[in-house]
């Protein structure tokens, strides 16, 4: 629980291009760097939009007392953030949300697609540091969109890169990537000891959750939803979560109860009918 | 200049330590703010809307970006009376903050029953949100003076607590609806709620909000709110709580000058979580540097041309 | 994709070369814009308000800055019928642009007399501005359906020209006032006029505007205007001219999707003088890149959730 | 009559500090530089306010194809402009308005106070180039606010600097400065051949106009009024000007009929009751 000031001023330390589409921003944020845990996010102010923008914490550097976020051009808010340069200042809320619950597992299979991949490096690194076995399957639209390969390779015992356009390890989706994982690897731990941690487009997360459920693996997903505040007061970031008996459900806050939820608790909405992610 | 300015104010007899109150729906029941500052440092807390039955609220997306503001269509999600009375109220009362409980209903009877129940609690004031659609005719209770008068009078009959009536700007004359509230026994009017609005995603050819429409809040509506506060201040003898796009201490002062006895901070607190409590400090500094001994000296001190 | 998209549209039978019209009061009588582009490239020109008698307008300051917009209190300054008919009308008619003349009055009789006189001119359409205060009761003619119906019916009786009724957003229900206009024989409704508002100079403790209040325009009001356009589109069978904070081609498309048959550009043209004509080009580009063959295919094509 | 594009993109060439309070911005604006005449102004967009801000053209450099404006910190708009640096881009409308009518006179006495002084250098330089005699009286709040002394000295045959706080040529107002002008200088031309050109706070302009009228000099004043458009369509920039017979008057546009008016035509308003300047 963050009991200091939630709103911090961050100095931009670096703006690094990760791919044809993506940029990583390194921000000097000592308190946030000290407190951040894998799967949490920040809310970043920019000069173009009234509301802040949520971005996953993609890296923490304790020596540089910095936190990095990575993003790909969407609307006006992200575009403005991508234009920040060394020496600029922005204000940031964070670290926010409930991250990955990985410590009780013996193996973590991180699965990411699109901008969802940015929520995974800190998880893999923390799992590795906790001597948990790690595998990682990532999907990219095309080869030119591949990002952070070195970090993923360093943190994952096994890394499989998938692209439907080919040119990477697996020609296909992350599901094809998961199916291509060494069966021996998957069989090494009791299914209940394996956590599938997934972040990406909603249909992907849904499919990955189904794949995990078939095998008896635990599965957590990191959801995205439009957020006004990011710290729990406005209730705009609603996501359907099972509650009570039978078909009972309630809207929980992606920013507080999430963004990482147990996949089994999520009631996936039809396209556009509910959670966007 | 040396002495500390007196920030206390009263709204229809209810004494507040200062005029800064987080607005309903932008502060939950205070728990999240309480992690970062003591709620008692605020003038009060306008707690999130409460209905008799639990409300799940609207499906997402519930927020859309707008120029100098945002739209929300949360749909008054709240746990309903029972859970609220059990889980939220006791905690809020422990915080030693002036507690203004915002209530919503589908019918006049809903409002009455909520007020009746609140009468038996230690809540400091009741704020009735009249922007809700009336199940009988679909228009909001606050759109016409008759609706305002009906709800206000019915609630007034069952409570002696300070009664704040929160009005919608979507009306022909805010003076007429505020006068209706005053006639029916309101102690104060809260001006203004959000303005119904729509944002469209032109690529998908759909409204961004799953609810199609939502309420516009933030700096965009500030000049409209300020005009309504001053219009009512000049025409109706009732204390006013000013709301709408307040971000800075100059905004707070503008609302006080226009005639508000206290103000509420909504959207700005979503972007700057400690803004309400920061504004308390800023207001003291502003008063000192402007030679204002009592914040109440500012109320209605606007000189019209 | 190859072919040029068809930008023509019609508003109640009046054919426009494209849907982009500078809004009344933000284009004068066209002379200043005509120095920079040919007016005939526009969908039309909504000329500045015209009253029977000359009006000097309000004392300055007449403009105040607002978040994502501005307030104006020009006070409908105009030369009055005689000078207008002598100096402005002949020039405007020479420009070969669809001419929509906006009119204002203190009484119903004023509107009727103006419309009667316009009937004898080559003006293409009459837009009646109902945001003006009614000398009889001080409220604007547009605040209540009765006022809208009275003015519209009286004007309708004396003109066969296309009649656009421009409504104020300061009303309990824009559907009710639009329906009143339709009932009384309007050919179209122009939605929306500015929202009454106030900005305060806290150092001087005075409103910035010498008139105390003014009308809020610009992007700040866009989501309110868009909601009203769509609300009326769904409920009332009358063509709509969308107005309010339109800046970009995406904004134009959003208003068309919401149900507008044409749009007007006000405040944005004050900051970017060639924006109206630039938007005509941008709209053609947008239609082409989105495979839209006819701009009219966009009208009302919004899919609600 | 400007028949090209009114809205131009300007590259900031330089941001020069003129005094403790003032900054001069040099903008690359080839078309504007070619067309600008003394007393005209620009409307400058900034990143903080919706409306543009009017600023007098303070200098034109034909070689650098640039136009300069100078300003002192006021509200958010001017403050943002003062923060622009070399390489930034802003959009500008201009040249706008009707400037000084000086060509028919034999002598020009330019009188300025506050930010009004920035409307005068181009006038003095143009008058000098047209072999018109030039004098200049400027008032500054205090010595530290003195700006552009070299330019004024180069362009004016006589320059008197006034400050009520002392430390300059004359301890007092610009009126005291005018009274201190060499009587011989004032008497050299027939009164009708002398133009007093004044820009500054309204009370100053009013007093200077009265001084000029007493001596039979022509007088022009450059007014300020809040402006939305700056090019004539919105009618927000109203100023009372005599019209018709007797006490007749009308509101004219400061941005089009002005900013430079014949002082005799102006109906000065009481404080705040009408024109702000
Ligand atoms: C917890 C969380 C973590 C995220 N992490 C990343 C990340 O690491 N890298 C990355 O590139 N993106 C991430 N996103 C998505 C990112 O926040 C949106 O793409 C971004 O807000 C879009 O803003 P914009 O101004 O560029 O686009 P616009 O479309 O102009 O935004 C308009 C509005 O929609 C909201 N919005 C639009 N798309 C989304 C979305 N997918 N999720 C949430 N809000 C959205 C914006 O916040 C804003 O309110 C994350 C989202 C969440 C909720
Ligand atoms: C023709 C003309 C030429 C000018 N030339 C100069 C110049 O060379 N140097 C200089 O420093 N200033 C000049 N000014 C004044 C300058 O435009 C204002 O000080 C400035 O607009 C204030 O903007 P702001 O955002 O800093 O202040 P704010 O107070 O935040 O502005 C709020 C609003 O008031 C308007 N406003 C405030 N004061 C004035 C004013 N005195 N005149 C016009 N509008 C005002 C602004 O345009 C804006 O709409 C000139 C004004 C005019 C009309
Ligand atoms: C996310 C959100 C939720 C809101 N919920 C409520 C509510 O439950 N009850 C209520 O009376 N007003 C509610 N409002 C309106 C605010 O209390 C306030 O009147 C309005 O937002 C204008 O103030 P602002 O511009 O400072 O936000 C809500 C506003 C927002 C932004
Ligand atoms: C300076 C100014 C003057 C206006 N004058 C008129 C007018 O004479 N008649 C009228 O019907 N509307 C008038 N309006 C309202 C506009 O036509 C338009 O309805 C409103 O500004 C909203 O559009 P916008 O946000 O694009 O400016 C005026 C608006 C402005 C800003
Ligand atoms: S974004 Fe405000 S509660 Fe989650
Ligand atoms: S500023 Fe618009 S007419 Fe002068």
PDB file of C-alpha atoms in Angstrom, chain B residues 70-154:
ATOM      1  CA  UNK B  70     -14.205  13.746 -19.906  1.00  0.00           C
ATOM      2  CA  UNK B  71     -17.478  11.891 -20.217  1.00  0.00           C
ATOM      3  CA  UNK B  72     -18.513   9.250 -17.720  1.00  0.00           C
ATOM      4  CA  UNK B  73     -21.285   6.699 -17.776  1.00  0.00           C
ATOM      5  CA  UNK B  74     -20.524   4.759 -14.622  1.00  0.00           C
ATOM      6  CA  UNK B  75     -24.224   4.250 -14.078  1.00  0.00           C
ATOM      7  CA  UNK B  76     -24.178   4.992 -10.358  1.00  0.00           C
ATOM      8  CA  UNK B  77     -22.568   1.668  -9.476  1.00  0.00           C
ATOM      9  CA  UNK B  78     -22.872   1.219  -5.708  1.00  0.00           C
ATOM     10  CA  UNK B  79     -23.298  -1.604  -3.212  1.00  0.00           C
ATOM     11  CA  UNK B  80     -26.822  -0.604  -2.175  1.00  0.00           C
ATOM     12  CA  UNK B  81     -28.034   0.341   1.279  1.00  0.00           C
ATOM     13  CA  UNK B  82     -27.346  -2.894   3.144  1.00  0.00           C
ATOM     14  CA  UNK B  83     -23.719  -3.358   2.200  1.00  0.00           C
ATOM     15  CA  UNK B  84     -23.107   0.379   2.436  1.00  0.00           C
ATOM     16  CA  UNK B  85     -24.521   0.536   5.960  1.00  0.00           C
ATOM     17  CA  UNK B  86     -22.478  -2.475   6.948  1.00  0.00           C
ATOM     18  CA  UNK B  87     -19.149  -1.902   5.200  1.00  0.00           C
ATOM     19  CA  UNK B  88     -18.798   1.738   4.273  1.00  0.00           C
ATOM     20  CA  UNK B  89     -20.695   3.943   6.687  1.00  0.00           C
ATOM     21  CA  UNK B  90     -18.949   2.862   9.901  1.00  0.00           C
ATOM     22  CA  UNK B  91     -15.554   3.369   8.291  1.00  0.00           C
ATOM     23  CA  UNK B  92     -16.509   6.804   6.944  1.00  0.00           C
ATOM     24  CA  UNK B  93     -17.818   7.934  10.313  1.00  0.00           C
ATOM     25  CA  UNK B  94     -14.513   6.984  11.916  1.00  0.00           C
ATOM     26  CA  UNK B  95     -12.660   9.375   9.628  1.00  0.00           C
ATOM     27  CA  UNK B  96     -13.984  12.413  11.450  1.00  0.00           C
ATOM     28  CA  UNK B  97     -14.834  14.186   8.187  1.00  0.00           C
ATOM     29  CA  UNK B  98     -18.073  16.050   7.512  1.00  0.00           C
ATOM     30  CA  UNK B  99     -20.004  13.449   5.575  1.00  0.00           C
ATOM     31  CA  UNK B 100     -22.420  14.412   2.823  1.00  0.00           C
ATOM     32  CA  UNK B 101     -24.139  11.317   1.466  1.00  0.00           C
ATOM     33  CA  UNK B 102     -25.311  11.551  -2.140  1.00  0.00           C
ATOM     34  CA  UNK B 103     -28.456   9.531  -2.929  1.00  0.00           C
ATOM     35  CA  UNK B 104     -30.186   8.388  -6.115  1.00  0.00           C
ATOM     36  CA  UNK B 105     -33.477   6.720  -6.915  1.00  0.00           C
ATOM     37  CA  UNK B 106     -35.726   5.615  -9.731  1.00  0.00           C
ATOM     38  CA  UNK B 107     -38.835   7.030  -8.057  1.00  0.00           C
ATOM     39  CA  UNK B 108     -39.710   9.639  -5.484  1.00  0.00           C
ATOM     40  CA  UNK B 109     -40.391   6.796  -3.065  1.00  0.00           C
ATOM     41  CA  UNK B 110     -36.782   5.573  -3.458  1.00  0.00           C
ATOM     42  CA  UNK B 111     -35.414   8.959  -2.429  1.00  0.00           C
ATOM     43  CA  UNK B 112     -37.793   9.145   0.514  1.00  0.00           C
ATOM     44  CA  UNK B 113     -36.904   5.727   1.789  1.00  0.00           C
ATOM     45  CA  UNK B 114     -33.172   6.451   1.553  1.00  0.00           C
ATOM     46  CA  UNK B 115     -33.576   9.749   3.381  1.00  0.00           C
ATOM     47  CA  UNK B 116     -35.709   8.096   6.030  1.00  0.00           C
ATOM     48  CA  UNK B 117     -33.003   5.526   6.652  1.00  0.00           C
ATOM     49  CA  UNK B 118     -30.232   8.128   6.629  1.00  0.00           C
ATOM     50  CA  UNK B 119     -32.129  10.107   9.233  1.00  0.00           C
ATOM     51  CA  UNK B 120     -31.198   7.332  11.659  1.00  0.00           C
ATOM     52  CA  UNK B 121     -27.463   7.590  10.916  1.00  0.00           C
ATOM     53  CA  UNK B 122     -24.747  10.041  11.893  1.00  0.00           C
ATOM     54  CA  UNK B 123     -24.345  11.283   8.313  1.00  0.00           C
ATOM     55  CA  UNK B 124     -23.982  15.104   8.396  1.00  0.00           C
ATOM     56  CA  UNK B 125     -25.961  16.016   5.305  1.00  0.00           C
ATOM     57  CA  UNK B 126     -27.907  14.440   2.469  1.00  0.00           C
ATOM     58  CA  UNK B 127     -27.278  15.437  -1.146  1.00  0.00           C
ATOM     59  CA  UNK B 128     -29.983  14.339  -3.545  1.00  0.00           C
ATOM     60  CA  UNK B 129     -28.850  13.780  -7.104  1.00  0.00           C
ATOM     61  CA  UNK B 130     -31.672  14.846  -9.409  1.00  0.00           C
ATOM     62  CA  UNK B 131     -29.876  14.073 -12.665  1.00  0.00           C
ATOM     63  CA  UNK B 132     -31.207  10.520 -12.549  1.00  0.00           C
ATOM     64  CA  UNK B 133     -33.818   9.586 -15.123  1.00  0.00           C
ATOM     65  CA  UNK B 134     -37.283   9.363 -13.646  1.00  0.00           C
ATOM     66  CA  UNK B 135     -38.738   5.949 -14.401  1.00  0.00           C
ATOM     67  CA  UNK B 136     -42.132   7.567 -14.887  1.00  0.00           C
ATOM     68  CA  UNK B 137     -41.237   9.905 -17.768  1.00  0.00           C
ATOM     69  CA  UNK B 138     -37.608   9.185 -18.651  1.00  0.00           C
ATOM     70  CA  UNK B 139     -36.545  12.819 -18.197  1.00  0.00           C
ATOM     71  CA  UNK B 140     -34.355  13.578 -15.226  1.00  0.00           C
ATOM     72  CA  UNK B 141     -36.064  14.640 -12.006  1.00  0.00           C
ATOM     73  CA  UNK B 142     -34.050  17.835 -12.205  1.00  0.00           C
ATOM     74  CA  UNK B 143     -35.028  18.911 -15.723  1.00  0.00           C
ATOM     75  CA  UNK B 144     -38.174  20.794 -14.667  1.00  0.00           C
ATOM     76  CA  UNK B 145     -39.084  22.718 -11.514  1.00  0.00           C
ATOM     77  CA  UNK B 146     -42.009  20.372 -10.811  1.00  0.00           C
ATOM     78  CA  UNK B 147     -39.800  17.322 -10.583  1.00  0.00           C
ATOM     79  CA  UNK B 148     -37.342  19.123  -8.336  1.00  0.00           C
ATOM     80  CA  UNK B 149     -40.099  20.326  -6.071  1.00  0.00           C
ATOM     81  CA  UNK B 150     -41.730  16.919  -5.817  1.00  0.00           C
ATOM     82  CA  UNK B 151     -38.589  15.047  -4.832  1.00  0.00           C
ATOM     83  CA  UNK B 152     -37.308  17.761  -2.529  1.00  0.00           C
ATOM     84  CA  UNK B 153     -40.570  18.195  -0.655  1.00  0.00           C
ATOM     85  CA  UNK B 154     -41.011  14.467  -0.195  1.00  0.00           C
TER      86      UNK B 154
END
